[in-house]
mmCIF file of C-alpha atoms in Angstrom:
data_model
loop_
_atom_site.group_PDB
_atom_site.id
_atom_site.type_symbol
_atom_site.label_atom_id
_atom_site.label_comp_id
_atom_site.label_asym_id
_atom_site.label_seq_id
_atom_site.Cartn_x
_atom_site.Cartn_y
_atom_site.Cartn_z
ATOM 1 C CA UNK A 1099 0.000 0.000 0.000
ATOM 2 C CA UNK A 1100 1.491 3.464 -1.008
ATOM 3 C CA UNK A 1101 1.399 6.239 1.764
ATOM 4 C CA UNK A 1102 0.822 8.520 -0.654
ATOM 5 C CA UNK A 1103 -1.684 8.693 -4.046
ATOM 6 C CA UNK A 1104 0.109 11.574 -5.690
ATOM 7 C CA UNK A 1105 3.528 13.017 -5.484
ATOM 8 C CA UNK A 1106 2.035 16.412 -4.694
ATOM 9 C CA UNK A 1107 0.161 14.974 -1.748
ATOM 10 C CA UNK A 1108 4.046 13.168 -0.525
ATOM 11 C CA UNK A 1109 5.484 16.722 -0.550
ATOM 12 C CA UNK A 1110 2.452 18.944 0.997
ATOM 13 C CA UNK A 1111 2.823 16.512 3.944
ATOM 14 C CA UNK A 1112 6.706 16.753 3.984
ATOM 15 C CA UNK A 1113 6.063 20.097 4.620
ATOM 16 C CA UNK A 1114 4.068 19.983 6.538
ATOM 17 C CA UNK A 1115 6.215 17.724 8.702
ATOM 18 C CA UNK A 1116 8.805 20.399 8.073
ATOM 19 C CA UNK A 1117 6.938 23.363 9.309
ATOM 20 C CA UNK A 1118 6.192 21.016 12.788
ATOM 21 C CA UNK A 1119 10.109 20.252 12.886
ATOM 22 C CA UNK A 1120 9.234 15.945 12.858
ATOM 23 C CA UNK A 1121 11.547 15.393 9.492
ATOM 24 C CA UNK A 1122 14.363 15.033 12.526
ATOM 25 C CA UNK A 1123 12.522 11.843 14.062
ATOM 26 C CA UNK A 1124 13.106 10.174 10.778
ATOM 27 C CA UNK A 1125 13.427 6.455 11.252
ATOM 28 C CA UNK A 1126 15.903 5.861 13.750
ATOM 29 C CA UNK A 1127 17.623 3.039 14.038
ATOM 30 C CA UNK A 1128 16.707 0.203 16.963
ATOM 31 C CA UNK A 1129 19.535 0.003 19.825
ATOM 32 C CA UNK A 1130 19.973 -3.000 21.946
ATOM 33 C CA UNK A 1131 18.195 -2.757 25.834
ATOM 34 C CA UNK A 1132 20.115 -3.424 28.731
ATOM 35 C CA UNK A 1133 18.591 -2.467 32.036
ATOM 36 C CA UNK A 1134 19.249 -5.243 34.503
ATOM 37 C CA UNK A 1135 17.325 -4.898 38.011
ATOM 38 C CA UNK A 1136 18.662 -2.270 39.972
ATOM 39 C CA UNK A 1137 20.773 -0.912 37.582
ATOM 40 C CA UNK A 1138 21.354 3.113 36.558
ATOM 41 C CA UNK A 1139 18.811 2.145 33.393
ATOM 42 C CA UNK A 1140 16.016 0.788 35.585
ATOM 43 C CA UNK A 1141 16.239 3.398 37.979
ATOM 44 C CA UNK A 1142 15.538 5.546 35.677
ATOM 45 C CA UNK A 1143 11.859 4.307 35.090
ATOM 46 C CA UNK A 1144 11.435 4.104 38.720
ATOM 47 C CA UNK A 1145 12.418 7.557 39.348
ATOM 48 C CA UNK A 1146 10.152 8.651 35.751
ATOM 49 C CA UNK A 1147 7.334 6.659 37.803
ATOM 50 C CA UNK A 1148 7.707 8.675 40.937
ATOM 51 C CA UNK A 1149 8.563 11.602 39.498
ATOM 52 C CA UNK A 1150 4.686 11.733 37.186
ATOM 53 C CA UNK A 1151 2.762 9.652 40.133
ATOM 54 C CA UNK A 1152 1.734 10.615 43.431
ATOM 55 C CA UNK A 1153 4.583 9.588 44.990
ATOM 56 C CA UNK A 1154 4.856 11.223 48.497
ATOM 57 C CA UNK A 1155 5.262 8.700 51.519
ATOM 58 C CA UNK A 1156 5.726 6.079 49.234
ATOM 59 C CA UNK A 1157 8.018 3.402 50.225
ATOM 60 C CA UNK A 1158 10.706 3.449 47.650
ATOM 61 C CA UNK A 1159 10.199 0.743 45.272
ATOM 62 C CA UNK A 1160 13.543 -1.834 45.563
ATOM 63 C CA UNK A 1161 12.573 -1.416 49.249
ATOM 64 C CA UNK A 1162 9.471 -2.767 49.336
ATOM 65 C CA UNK A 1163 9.990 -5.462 46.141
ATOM 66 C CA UNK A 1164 12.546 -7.071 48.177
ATOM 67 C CA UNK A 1165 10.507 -7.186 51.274
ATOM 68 C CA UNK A 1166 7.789 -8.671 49.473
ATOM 69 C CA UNK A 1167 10.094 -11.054 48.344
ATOM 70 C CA UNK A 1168 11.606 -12.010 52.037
ATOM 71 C CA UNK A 1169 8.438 -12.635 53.329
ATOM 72 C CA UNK A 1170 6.402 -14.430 50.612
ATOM 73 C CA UNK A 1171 7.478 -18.515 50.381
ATOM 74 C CA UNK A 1172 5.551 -18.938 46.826
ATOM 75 C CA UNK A 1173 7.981 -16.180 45.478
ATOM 76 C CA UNK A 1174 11.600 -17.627 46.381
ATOM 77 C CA UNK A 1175 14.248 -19.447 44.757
ATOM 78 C CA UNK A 1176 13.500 -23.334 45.006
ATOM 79 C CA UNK A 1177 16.358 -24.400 47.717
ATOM 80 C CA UNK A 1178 16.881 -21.009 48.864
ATOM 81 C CA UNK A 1179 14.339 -20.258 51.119
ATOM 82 C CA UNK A 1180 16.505 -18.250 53.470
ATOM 83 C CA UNK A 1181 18.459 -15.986 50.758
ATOM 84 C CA UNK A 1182 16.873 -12.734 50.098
ATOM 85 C CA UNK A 1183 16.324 -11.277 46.423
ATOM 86 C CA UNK A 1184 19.480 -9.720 45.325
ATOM 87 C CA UNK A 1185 21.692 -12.749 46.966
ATOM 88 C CA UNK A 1186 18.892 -15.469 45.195
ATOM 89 C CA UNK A 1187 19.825 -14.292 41.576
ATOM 90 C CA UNK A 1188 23.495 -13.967 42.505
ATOM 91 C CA UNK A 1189 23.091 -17.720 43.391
ATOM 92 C CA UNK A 1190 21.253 -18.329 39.954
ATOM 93 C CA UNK A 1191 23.880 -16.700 37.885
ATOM 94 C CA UNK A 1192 26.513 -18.217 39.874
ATOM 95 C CA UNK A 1193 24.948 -21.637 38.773
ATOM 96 C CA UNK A 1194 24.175 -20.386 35.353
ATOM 97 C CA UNK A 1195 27.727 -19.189 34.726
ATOM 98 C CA UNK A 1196 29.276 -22.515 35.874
ATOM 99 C CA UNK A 1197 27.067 -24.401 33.142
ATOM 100 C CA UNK A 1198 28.857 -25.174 29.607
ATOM 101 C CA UNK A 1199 26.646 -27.275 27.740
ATOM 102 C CA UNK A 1200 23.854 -24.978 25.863
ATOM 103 C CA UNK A 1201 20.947 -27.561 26.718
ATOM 104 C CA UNK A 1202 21.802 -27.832 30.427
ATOM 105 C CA UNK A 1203 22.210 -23.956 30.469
ATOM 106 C CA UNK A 1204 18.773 -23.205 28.669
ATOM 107 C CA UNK A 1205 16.886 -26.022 30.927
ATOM 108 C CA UNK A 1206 17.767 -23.956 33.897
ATOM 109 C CA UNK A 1207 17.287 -20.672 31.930
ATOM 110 C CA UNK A 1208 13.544 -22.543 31.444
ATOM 111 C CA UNK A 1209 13.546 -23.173 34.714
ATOM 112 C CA UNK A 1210 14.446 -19.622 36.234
ATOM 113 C CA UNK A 1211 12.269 -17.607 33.688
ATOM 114 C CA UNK A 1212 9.447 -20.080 35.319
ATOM 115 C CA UNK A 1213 10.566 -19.057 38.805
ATOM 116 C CA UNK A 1214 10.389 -15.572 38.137
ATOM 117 C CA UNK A 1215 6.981 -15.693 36.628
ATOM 118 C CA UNK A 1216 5.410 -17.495 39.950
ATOM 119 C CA UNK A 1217 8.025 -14.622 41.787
ATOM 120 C CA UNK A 1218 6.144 -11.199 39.824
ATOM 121 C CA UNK A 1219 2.400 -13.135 40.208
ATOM 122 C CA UNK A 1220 3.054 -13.894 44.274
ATOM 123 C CA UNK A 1221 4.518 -10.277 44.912
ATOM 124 C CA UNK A 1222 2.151 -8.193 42.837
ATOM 125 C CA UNK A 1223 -1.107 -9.572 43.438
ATOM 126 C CA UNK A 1224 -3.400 -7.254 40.770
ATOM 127 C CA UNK A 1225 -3.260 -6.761 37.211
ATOM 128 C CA UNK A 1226 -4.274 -3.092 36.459
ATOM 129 C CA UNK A 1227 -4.719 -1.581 33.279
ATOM 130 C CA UNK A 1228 -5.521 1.784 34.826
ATOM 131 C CA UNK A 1229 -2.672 2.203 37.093
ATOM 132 C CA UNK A 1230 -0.356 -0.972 36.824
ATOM 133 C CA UNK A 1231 2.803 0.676 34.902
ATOM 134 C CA UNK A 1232 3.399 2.963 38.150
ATOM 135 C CA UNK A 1233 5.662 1.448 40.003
ATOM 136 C CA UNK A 1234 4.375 3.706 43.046
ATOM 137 C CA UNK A 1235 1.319 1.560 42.627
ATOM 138 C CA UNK A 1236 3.151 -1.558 42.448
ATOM 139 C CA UNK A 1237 4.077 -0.506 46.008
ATOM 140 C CA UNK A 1238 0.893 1.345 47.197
ATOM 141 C CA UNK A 1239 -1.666 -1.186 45.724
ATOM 142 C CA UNK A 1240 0.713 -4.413 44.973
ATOM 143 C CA UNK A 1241 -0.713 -3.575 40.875
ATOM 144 C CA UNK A 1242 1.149 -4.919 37.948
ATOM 145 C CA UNK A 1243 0.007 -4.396 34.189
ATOM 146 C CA UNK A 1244 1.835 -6.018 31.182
ATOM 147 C CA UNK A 1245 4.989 -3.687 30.486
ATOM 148 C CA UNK A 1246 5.674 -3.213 34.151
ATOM 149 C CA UNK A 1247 5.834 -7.197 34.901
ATOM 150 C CA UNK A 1248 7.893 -7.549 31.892
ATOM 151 C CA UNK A 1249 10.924 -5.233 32.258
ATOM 152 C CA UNK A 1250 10.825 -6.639 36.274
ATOM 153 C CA UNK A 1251 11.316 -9.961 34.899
ATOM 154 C CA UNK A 1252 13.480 -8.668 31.919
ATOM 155 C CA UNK A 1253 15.458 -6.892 34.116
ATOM 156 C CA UNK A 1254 15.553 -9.915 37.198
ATOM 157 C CA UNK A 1255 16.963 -12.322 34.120
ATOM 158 C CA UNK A 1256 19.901 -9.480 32.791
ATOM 159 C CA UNK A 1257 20.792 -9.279 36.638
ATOM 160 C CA UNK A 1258 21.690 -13.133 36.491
ATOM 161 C CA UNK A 1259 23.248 -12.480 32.570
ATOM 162 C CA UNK A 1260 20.640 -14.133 31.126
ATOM 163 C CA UNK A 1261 19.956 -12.556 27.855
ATOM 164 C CA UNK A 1262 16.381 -11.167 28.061
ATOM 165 C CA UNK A 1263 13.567 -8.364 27.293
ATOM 166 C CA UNK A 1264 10.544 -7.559 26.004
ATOM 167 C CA UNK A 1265 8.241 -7.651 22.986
ATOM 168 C CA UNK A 1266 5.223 -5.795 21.693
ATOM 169 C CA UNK A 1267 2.017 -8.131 20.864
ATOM 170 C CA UNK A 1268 -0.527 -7.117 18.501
ATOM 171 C CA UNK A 1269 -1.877 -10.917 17.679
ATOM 172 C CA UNK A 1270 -2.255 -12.748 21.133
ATOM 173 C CA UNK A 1271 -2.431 -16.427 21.428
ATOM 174 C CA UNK A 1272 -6.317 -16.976 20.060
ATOM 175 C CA UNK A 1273 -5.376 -14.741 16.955
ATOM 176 C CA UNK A 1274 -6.916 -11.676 17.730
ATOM 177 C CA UNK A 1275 -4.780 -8.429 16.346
ATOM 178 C CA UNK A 1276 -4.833 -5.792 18.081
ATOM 179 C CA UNK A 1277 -2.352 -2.029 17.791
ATOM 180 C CA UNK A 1278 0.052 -3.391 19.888
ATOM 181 C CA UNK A 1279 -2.184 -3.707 22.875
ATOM 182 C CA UNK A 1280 0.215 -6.002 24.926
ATOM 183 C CA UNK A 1281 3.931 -6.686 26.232
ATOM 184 C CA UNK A 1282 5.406 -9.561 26.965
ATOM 185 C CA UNK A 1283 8.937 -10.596 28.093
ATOM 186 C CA UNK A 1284 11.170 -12.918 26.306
ATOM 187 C CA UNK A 1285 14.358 -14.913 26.715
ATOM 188 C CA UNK A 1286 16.698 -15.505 24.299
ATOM 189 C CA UNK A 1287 18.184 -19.338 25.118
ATOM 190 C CA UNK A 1288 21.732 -20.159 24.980
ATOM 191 C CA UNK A 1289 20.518 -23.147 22.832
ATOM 192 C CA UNK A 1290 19.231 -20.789 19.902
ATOM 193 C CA UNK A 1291 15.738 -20.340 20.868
ATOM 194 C CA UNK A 1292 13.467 -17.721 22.238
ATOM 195 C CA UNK A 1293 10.718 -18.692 24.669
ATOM 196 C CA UNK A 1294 7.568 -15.911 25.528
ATOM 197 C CA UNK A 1295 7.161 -15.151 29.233
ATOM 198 C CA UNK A 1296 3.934 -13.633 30.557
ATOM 199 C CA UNK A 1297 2.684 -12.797 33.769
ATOM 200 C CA UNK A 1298 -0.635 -12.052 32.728
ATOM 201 C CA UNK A 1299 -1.401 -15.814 32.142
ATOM 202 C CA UNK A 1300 -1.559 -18.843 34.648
ATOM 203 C CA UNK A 1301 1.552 -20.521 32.949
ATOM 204 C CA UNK A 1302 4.805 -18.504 32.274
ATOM 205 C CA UNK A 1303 5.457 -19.967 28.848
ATOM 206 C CA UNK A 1304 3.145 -18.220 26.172
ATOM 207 C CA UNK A 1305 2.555 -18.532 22.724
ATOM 208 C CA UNK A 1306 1.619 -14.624 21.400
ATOM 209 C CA UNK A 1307 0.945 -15.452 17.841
ATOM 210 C CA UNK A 1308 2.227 -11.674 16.655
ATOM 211 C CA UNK A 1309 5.258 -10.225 17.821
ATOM 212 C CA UNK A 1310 6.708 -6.486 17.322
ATOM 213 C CA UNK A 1311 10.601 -5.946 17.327
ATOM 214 C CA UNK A 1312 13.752 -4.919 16.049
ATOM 215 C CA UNK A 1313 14.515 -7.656 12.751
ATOM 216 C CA UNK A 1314 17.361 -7.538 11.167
ATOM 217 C CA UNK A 1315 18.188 -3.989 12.187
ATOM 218 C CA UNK A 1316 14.937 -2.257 11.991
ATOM 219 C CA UNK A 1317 11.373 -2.519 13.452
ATOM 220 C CA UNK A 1318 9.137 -4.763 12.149
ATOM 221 C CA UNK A 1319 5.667 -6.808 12.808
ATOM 222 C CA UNK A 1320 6.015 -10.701 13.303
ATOM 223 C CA UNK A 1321 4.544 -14.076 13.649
ATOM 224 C CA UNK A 1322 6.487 -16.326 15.816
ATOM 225 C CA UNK A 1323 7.147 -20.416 14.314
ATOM 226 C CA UNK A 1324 6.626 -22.154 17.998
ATOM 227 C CA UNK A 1325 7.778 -25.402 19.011
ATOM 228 C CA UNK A 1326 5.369 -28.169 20.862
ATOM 229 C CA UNK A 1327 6.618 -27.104 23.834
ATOM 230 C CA UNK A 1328 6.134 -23.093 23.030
ATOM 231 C CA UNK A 1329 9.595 -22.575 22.513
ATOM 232 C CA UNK A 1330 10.497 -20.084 19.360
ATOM 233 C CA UNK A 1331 12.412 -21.480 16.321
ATOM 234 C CA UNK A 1332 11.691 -18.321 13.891
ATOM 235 C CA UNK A 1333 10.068 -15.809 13.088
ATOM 236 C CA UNK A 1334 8.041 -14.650 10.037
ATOM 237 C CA UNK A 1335 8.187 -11.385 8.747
ATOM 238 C CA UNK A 1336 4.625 -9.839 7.535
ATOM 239 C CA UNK A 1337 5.377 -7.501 5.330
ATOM 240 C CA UNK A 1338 8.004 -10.247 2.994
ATOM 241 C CA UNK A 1339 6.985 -13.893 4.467
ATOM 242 C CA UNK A 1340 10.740 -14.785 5.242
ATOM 243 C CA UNK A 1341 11.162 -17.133 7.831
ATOM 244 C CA UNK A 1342 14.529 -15.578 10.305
ATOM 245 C CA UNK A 1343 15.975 -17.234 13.024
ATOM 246 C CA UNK A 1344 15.141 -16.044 16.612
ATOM 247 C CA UNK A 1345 18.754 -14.502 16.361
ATOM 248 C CA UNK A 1346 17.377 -11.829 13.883
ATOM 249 C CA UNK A 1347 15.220 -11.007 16.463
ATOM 250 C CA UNK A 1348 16.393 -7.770 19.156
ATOM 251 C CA UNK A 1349 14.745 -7.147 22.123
ATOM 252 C CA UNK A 1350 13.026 -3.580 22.395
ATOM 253 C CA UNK A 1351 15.567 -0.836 23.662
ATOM 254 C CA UNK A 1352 15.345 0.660 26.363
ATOM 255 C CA UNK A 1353 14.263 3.992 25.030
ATOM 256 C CA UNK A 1354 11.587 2.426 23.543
ATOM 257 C CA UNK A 1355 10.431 0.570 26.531
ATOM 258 C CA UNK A 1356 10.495 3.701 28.254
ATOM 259 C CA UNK A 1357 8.592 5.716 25.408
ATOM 260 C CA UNK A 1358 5.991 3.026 26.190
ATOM 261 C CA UNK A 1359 5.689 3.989 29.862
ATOM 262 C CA UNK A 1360 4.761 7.401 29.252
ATOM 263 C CA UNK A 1361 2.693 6.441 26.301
ATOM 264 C CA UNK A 1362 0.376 4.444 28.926
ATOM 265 C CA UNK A 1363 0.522 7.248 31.527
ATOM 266 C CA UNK A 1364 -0.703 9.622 28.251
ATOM 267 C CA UNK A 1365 -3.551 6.976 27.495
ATOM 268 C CA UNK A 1366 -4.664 6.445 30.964
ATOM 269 C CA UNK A 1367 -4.331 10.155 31.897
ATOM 270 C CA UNK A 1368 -7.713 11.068 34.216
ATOM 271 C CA UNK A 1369 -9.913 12.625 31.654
ATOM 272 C CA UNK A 1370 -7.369 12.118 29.007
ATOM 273 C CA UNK A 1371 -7.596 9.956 25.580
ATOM 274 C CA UNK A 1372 -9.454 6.806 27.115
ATOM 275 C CA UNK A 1373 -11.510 8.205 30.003
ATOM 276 C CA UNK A 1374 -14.900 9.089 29.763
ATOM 277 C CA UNK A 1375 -16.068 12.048 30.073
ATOM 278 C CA UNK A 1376 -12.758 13.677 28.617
ATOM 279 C CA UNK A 1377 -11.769 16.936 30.075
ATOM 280 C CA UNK A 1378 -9.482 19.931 28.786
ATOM 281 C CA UNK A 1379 -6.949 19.164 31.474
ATOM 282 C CA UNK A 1380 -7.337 15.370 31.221
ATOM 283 C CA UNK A 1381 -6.210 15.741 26.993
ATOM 284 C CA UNK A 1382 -3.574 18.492 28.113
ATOM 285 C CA UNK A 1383 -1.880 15.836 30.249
ATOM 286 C CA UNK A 1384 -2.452 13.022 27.518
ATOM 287 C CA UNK A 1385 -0.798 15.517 25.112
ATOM 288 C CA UNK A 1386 2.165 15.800 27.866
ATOM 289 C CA UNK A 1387 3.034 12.472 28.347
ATOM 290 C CA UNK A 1388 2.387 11.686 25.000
ATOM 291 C CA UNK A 1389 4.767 14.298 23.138
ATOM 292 C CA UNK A 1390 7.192 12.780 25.924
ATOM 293 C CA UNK A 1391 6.737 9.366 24.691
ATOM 294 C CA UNK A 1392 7.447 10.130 21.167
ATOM 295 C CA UNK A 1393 10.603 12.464 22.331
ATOM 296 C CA UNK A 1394 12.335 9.359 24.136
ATOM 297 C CA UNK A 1395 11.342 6.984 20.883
ATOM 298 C CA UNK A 1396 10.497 8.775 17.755
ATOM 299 C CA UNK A 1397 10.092 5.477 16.146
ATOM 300 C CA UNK A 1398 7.156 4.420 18.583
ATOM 301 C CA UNK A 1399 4.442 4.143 16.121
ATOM 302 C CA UNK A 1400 1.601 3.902 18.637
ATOM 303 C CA UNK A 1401 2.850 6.457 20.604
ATOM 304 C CA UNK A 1402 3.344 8.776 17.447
ATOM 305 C CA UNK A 1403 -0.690 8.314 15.974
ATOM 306 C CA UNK A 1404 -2.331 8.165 19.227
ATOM 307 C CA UNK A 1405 -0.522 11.537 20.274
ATOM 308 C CA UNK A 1406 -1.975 13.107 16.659
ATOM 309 C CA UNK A 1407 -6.006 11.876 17.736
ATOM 310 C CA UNK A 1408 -5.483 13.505 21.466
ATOM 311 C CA UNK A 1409 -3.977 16.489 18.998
ATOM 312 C CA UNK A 1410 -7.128 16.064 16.883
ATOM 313 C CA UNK A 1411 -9.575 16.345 20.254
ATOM 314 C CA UNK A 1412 -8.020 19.406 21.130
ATOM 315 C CA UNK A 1413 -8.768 21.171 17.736
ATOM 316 C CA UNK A 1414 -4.972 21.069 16.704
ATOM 317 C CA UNK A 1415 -5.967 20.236 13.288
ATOM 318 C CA UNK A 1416 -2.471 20.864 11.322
ATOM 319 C CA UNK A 1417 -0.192 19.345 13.645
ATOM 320 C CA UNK A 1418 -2.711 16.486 14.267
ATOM 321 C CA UNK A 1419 -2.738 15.586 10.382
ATOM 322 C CA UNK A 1420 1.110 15.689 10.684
ATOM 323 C CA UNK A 1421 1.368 13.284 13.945
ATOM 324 C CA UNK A 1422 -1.339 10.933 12.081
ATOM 325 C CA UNK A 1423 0.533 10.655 8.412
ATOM 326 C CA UNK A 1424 3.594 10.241 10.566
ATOM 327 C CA UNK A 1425 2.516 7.309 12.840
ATOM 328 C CA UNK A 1426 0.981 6.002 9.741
ATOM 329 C CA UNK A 1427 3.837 6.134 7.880
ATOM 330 C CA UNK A 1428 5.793 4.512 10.784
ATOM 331 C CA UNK A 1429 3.361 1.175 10.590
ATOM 332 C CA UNK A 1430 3.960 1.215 6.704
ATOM 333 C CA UNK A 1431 7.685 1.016 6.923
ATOM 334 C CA UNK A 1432 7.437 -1.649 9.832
ATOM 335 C CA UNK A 1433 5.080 -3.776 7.634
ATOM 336 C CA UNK A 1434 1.573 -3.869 9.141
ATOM 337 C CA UNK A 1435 -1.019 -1.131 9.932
ATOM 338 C CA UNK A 1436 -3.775 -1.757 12.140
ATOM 339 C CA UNK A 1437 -7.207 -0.528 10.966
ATOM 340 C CA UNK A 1438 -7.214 2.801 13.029
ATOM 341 C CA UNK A 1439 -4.380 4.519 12.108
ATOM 342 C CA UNK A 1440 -5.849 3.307 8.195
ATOM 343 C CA UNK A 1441 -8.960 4.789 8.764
ATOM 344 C CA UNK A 1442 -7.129 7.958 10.642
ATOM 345 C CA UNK A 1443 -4.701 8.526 7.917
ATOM 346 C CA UNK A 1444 -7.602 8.181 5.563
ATOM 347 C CA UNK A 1445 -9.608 10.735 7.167
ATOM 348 C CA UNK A 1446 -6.438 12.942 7.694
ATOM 349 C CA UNK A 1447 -5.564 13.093 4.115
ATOM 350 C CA UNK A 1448 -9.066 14.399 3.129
#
């Protein structure tokens, strides 16, 4: 499908992305994600999540993870029962390191993405889609929604040098597509394999039947080729049908994971883009967090369209048109466009 039906509509829209300064954001290039648990990189969306939250008297949030940890049975190490947190996944990556033989090293890397699954579920008791990517509500309300649980355990498995992150979804196990609704993490095995982990279902090893990544050096939409026992031996592109190895396959960075935390806190803002009634303030703080989302990750295509309909609510017709051809064109490139940023393109290029 061609972004464009005539070459004078491809350069009114360059300028108008000109005029609104977005040429810049031009298709950067995906960088790896490393943010074990604890480290500088986490901290930082901890600190974004107090920072934008109500945050005052609340326990900080290593604090009271660990705690949760020490005093919940279901949650610890199998063997371990006395060590606390930080000293159980030293012990795991102690016994991880001393393994040679890639099948004994991915059983146990089967085995500890399993433990940390039954760890996030035990510790944070809720799933919340309204408040669940706070991790001051992780601590205030024990809350968990899908990014939050998977950069925990993305970040728990890079602590023990497990190589490990996260994927969007926008086809979940049943089939049904959605514009990239969901998170999930993911291991890559020593053995050559990836394997989906999910602490939104009842058993940590998942089978999302669409996956969204870095390919090959650049974002694209995928369908994961899984194993009987829901391990990952490829991946097929949608937008050529090539079958790549799970190698191909990059975790999302960690500017884009944390593009995607303010892109929630823009959706879910109190009378902002999903709440009903929607309020002037409510869309002026959607617009905020938004705008910040697609600072941190230009390429966040979600991020990028939704901030042009909040635009669009607020009567900011030019730059909205220029935010909705952009996210549009973003989906394009990536190989896959949902049918609301079709039908907001459409409407946008009236």
């Amino acid at each position: 499908m061609e972004i464009f039906n005539t070459m004078g509509d491809m350069k009114r829209a360059l300028l108008g992305l000109l005029g609104l300064g977005l040429v810049g954001w031009a298709w950067a290039q995906p960088q790896a994600g490393e943010y074990p648990y604890r480290s500088p990189a986490f901290t930082t969306w901890v600190q974004d999540s107090y920072r934008e939250s109500p945050a005052q008297g609340v326990q900080p949030f290593y604090a009271w993870f660990e705690a949760a940890y020490a005093k919940t049975p279901q949650a610890k190490l199998e063997g371990y029962p006395n060590l606390g947190l930080m000293a159980a996944l030293a012990q795991r990556k102690k016994e991880l390191a001393a393994l040679r033989d890639p099948a004994a090293k991915t059983k146990l890397e089967l085995e500890t993405g399993a433990w940390l699954h039954r760890l996030v579920k035990a510790t944070l008791l809720k799933f919340s889609l309204e408040r669940g990517y706070e991790f001051t509500y992780a601590v205030t309300r024990s809350e968990r929604q899908c990014l939050l649980q998977s950069v925990l355990i993305a970040g728990m498995l890079q602590q023990m040098g497990i190589e490990a992150g996260a994927y969007m979804v926008w086809k979940n196990q049943q089939g049904q597509v959605s514009n990239l609704g969901h998170v999930t993490a993911i291991i890559k095995l020593s053995d050559g394999r990836d394997v989906e982990i999910d602490a939104s279902e009842p058993t940590p090893f998942f089978t999302h039947q669409g996956i969204f990544a870095p390919i090959q050096g650049k974002y694209q939409f995928a369908e994961p080729v899984f194993n009987p026992d829901h391990t990952i031996s490829g991946y097929k592109l949608v937008a050529t049908g090539q079958v790549v190895k799970p190698r191909a396959v990059t975790p999302l960075s960690f500017d884009y994971l944390r593009s995607q935390f303010y892109y929630y806190r823009g959706e879910r803002a109190p009378g902002g883009f999903l709440a009903a009634p929607k309020t002037p303030e409510g869309l002026a703080a959607s617009e905020r967090f938004l705008r910040q989302a697609v600072k941190y990750a230009p390429e966040n295509p979600l991020a990028t369209y939704v901030l042009g309909l909040v635009l669009q609510r607020e009567g900011k017709a030019e730059e909205a048109r220029a935010y909705i051809r952009k996210g549009y064109a973003l989906y394009e490139q990536y190989g896959y466009v949902p049918d609301g940023p079709k039908a907001a393109f459409a409407a946008a290029s009236r």
